[in-house]
Each structure stands twice: as C-alpha cells, then as structure tokens.
Short mmCIF file of C-alpha atoms in Angstrom, two decimals:
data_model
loop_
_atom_site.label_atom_id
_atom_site.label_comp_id
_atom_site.label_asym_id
_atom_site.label_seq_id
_atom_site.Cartn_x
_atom_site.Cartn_y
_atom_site.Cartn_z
CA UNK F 1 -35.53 0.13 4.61
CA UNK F 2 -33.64 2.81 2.23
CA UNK F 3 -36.68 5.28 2.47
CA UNK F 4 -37.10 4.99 6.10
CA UNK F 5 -33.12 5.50 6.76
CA UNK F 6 -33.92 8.58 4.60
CA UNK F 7 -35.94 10.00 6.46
CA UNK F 8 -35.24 9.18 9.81
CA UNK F 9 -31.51 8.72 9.17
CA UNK F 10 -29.32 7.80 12.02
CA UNK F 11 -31.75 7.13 14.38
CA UNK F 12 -33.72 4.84 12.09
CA UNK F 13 -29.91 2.74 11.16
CA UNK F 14 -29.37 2.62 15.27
CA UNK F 15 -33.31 0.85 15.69
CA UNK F 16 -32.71 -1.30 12.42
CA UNK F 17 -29.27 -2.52 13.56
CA UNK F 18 -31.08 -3.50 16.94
CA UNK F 19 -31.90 -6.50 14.62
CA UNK F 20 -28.89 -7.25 12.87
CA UNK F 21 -26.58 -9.50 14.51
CA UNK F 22 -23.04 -7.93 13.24
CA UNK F 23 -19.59 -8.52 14.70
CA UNK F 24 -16.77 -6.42 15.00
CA UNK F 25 -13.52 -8.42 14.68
CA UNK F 26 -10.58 -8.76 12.02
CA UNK F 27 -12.30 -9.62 8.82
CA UNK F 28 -8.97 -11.85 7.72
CA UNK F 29 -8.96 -13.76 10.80
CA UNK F 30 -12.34 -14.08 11.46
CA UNK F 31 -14.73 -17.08 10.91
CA UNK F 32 -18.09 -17.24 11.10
CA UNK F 33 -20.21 -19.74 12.47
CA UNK F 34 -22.18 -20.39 9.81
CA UNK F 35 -22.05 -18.73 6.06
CA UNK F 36 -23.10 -15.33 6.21
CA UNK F 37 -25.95 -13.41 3.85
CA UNK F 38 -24.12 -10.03 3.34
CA UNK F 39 -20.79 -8.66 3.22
CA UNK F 40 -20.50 -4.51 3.53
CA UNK F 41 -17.71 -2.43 2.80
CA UNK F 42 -18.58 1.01 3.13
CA UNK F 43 -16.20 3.54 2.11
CA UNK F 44 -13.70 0.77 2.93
CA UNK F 45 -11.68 -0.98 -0.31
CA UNK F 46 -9.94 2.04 -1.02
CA UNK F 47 -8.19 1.99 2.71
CA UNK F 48 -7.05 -1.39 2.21
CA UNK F 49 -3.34 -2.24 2.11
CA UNK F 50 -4.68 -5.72 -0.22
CA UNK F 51 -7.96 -5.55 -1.18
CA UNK F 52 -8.02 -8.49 -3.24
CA UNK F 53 -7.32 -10.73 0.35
CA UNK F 54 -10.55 -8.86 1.93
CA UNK F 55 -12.95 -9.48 -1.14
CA UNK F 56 -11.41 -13.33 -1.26
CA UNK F 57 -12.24 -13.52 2.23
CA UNK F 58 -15.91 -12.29 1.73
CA UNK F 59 -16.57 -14.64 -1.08
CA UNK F 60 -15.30 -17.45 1.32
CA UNK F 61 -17.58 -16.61 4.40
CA UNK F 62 -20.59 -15.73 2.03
CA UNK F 63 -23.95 -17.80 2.02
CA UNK F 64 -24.62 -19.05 -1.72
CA UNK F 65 -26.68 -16.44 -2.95
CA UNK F 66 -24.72 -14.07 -0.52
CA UNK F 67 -24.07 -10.14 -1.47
CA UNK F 68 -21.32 -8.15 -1.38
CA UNK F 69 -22.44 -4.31 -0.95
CA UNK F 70 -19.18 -1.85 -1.10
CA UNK F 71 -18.96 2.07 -2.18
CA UNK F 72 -15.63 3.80 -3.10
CA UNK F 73 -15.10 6.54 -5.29
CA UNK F 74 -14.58 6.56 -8.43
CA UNK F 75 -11.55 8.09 -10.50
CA UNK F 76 -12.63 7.59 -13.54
CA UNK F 77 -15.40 9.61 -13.21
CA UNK F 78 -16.07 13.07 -14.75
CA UNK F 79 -15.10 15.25 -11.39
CA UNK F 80 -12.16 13.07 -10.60
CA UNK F 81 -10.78 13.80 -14.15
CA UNK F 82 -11.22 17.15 -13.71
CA UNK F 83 -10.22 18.04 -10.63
CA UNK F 84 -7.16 15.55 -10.62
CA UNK F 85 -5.06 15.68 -7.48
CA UNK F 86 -7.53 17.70 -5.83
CA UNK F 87 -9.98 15.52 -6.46
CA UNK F 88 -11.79 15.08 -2.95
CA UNK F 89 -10.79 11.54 -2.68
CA UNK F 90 -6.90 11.78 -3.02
CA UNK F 91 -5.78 11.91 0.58
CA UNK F 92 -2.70 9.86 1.18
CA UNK F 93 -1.95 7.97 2.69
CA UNK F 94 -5.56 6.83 4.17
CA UNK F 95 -6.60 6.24 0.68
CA UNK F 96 -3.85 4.11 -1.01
CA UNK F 97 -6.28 2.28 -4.01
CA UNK F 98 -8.56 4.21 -6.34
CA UNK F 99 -10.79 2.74 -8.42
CA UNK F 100 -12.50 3.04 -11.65
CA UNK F 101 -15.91 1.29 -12.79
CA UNK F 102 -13.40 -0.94 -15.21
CA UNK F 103 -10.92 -1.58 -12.44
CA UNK F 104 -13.42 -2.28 -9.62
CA UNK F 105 -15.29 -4.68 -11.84
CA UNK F 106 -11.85 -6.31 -12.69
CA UNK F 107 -10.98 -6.56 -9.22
CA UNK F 108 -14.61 -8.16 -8.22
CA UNK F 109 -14.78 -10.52 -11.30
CA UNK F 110 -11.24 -11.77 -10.42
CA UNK F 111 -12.22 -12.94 -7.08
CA UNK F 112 -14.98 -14.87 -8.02
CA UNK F 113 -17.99 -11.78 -8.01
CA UNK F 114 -20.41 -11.09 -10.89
CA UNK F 115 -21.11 -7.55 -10.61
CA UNK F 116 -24.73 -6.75 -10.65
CA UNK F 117 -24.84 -2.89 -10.48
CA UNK F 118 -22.72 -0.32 -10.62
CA UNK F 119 -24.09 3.61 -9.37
CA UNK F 120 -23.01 6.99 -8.74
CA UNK F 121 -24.72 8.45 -5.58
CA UNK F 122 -25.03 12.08 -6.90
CA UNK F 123 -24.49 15.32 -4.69
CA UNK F 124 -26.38 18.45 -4.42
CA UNK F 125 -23.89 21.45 -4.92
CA UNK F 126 -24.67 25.07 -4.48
CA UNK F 127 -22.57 27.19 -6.71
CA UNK F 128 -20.35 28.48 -3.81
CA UNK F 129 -19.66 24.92 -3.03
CA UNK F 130 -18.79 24.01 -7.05
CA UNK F 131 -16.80 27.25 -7.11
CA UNK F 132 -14.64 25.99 -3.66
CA UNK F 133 -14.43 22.26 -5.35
CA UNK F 134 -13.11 23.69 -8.41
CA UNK F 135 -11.04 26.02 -6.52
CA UNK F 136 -12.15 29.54 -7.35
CA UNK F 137 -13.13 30.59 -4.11
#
C-alpha cells in the first residue's frame, strides 16, 4: 500500500479508504463496537491539550495485537536544535506538546505501549530552501 500511495498519492488514499470503515467522532467519548485493529494519529499528539487521555483511550479500544501509528515532530532532533524557536514546528498555540524520541517513548511506554520503531521521514531541500529555513534569505 505505501508504494502505491507513492505514486498515485491522493487519489490512490481516496480508492484505498473506499475500504476502510473509519469514523469520525470524539475519540474520548467514543466507543467502538467491537475492539479496533489500528489507531492513527497523524500529525495529531502534539495538538492535544492531554495527550496521555487520547493514547489511554487508544490502548482501551485497541484489538490485542492492535497498532498505534502516530507522527509528530521531533525537538530533539538535529534541525530543531538548531533552529530553536524558529524551528518549523513551534507555532503556538496549535502546537502546545513537543516531543523528543526519549519523551515520546516515555509517554507511549507509560500508557501501556511498547514502542516498536521510531523514524525520521527525511526532506529534500534545495539550497534556497536550507538558506530560507536557516534564515539567510
């Protein structure tokens, strides 16, 4: 499934999602019917007012076996130290928790998760891009 979202992108997520049965409702008050396989949080821990609730929550709803899949970035990464408060992922008050690998995995493997992998998802940069992050142009 990753290689064909890569290629065909959004239309390919739209087709494969024709097969998903997903719900839209408050994740805290919600209850599924029956255990559920996989829990996503894209781009979403670091917008939540108590994170810890949400990731309780998912380990309560999931299937045994069950995932949790989440991205966020990372602050203790190289480009976060560097750039510091202009670090593209400061932006209060959407953002109000950052997270490092140590603090994430903290967080996960107080609420009951055994992290299994931890990744970066590089980005291409041009050097007029690098020069704007790093802001010298």
């Amino acid at each position: 499934m990753a290689d064909l979202f890569g290629v065909l992108g959004v239309f390919a997520a739209i087709v494969l999602l024709a097969e998903v049965d997903a719900v839209f409702a408050d994740f805290l008050a919600y209850t599924p019917e029956a255990p559920v396989d996989v829990v996503c949080m894209w781009d979403t821990i670091e917008h939540l007012l108590d994170p810890r609730a949400f990731l309780e929550k998912a380990r309560d709803v999931l299937a045994t076996g069950g995932w949790v899949f989440l991205t966020t970035g990372d602050i203790g990464s190289r480009v976060a130290r560097l750039r510091g408060p202009r670090w593209r992922m400061i932006h209060p008050p959407s953002h109000v928790n950052y997270f490092s690998r140590p603090t994430i995995t903290r967080l996960l493997d107080d609420t009951g998760f055994e992290v299994r992998s931890i990744r970066a998802v590089g980005t291409r940069r041009d050097l007029l891009n690098a020069l704007h992050l790093l802001g010298l142009y």
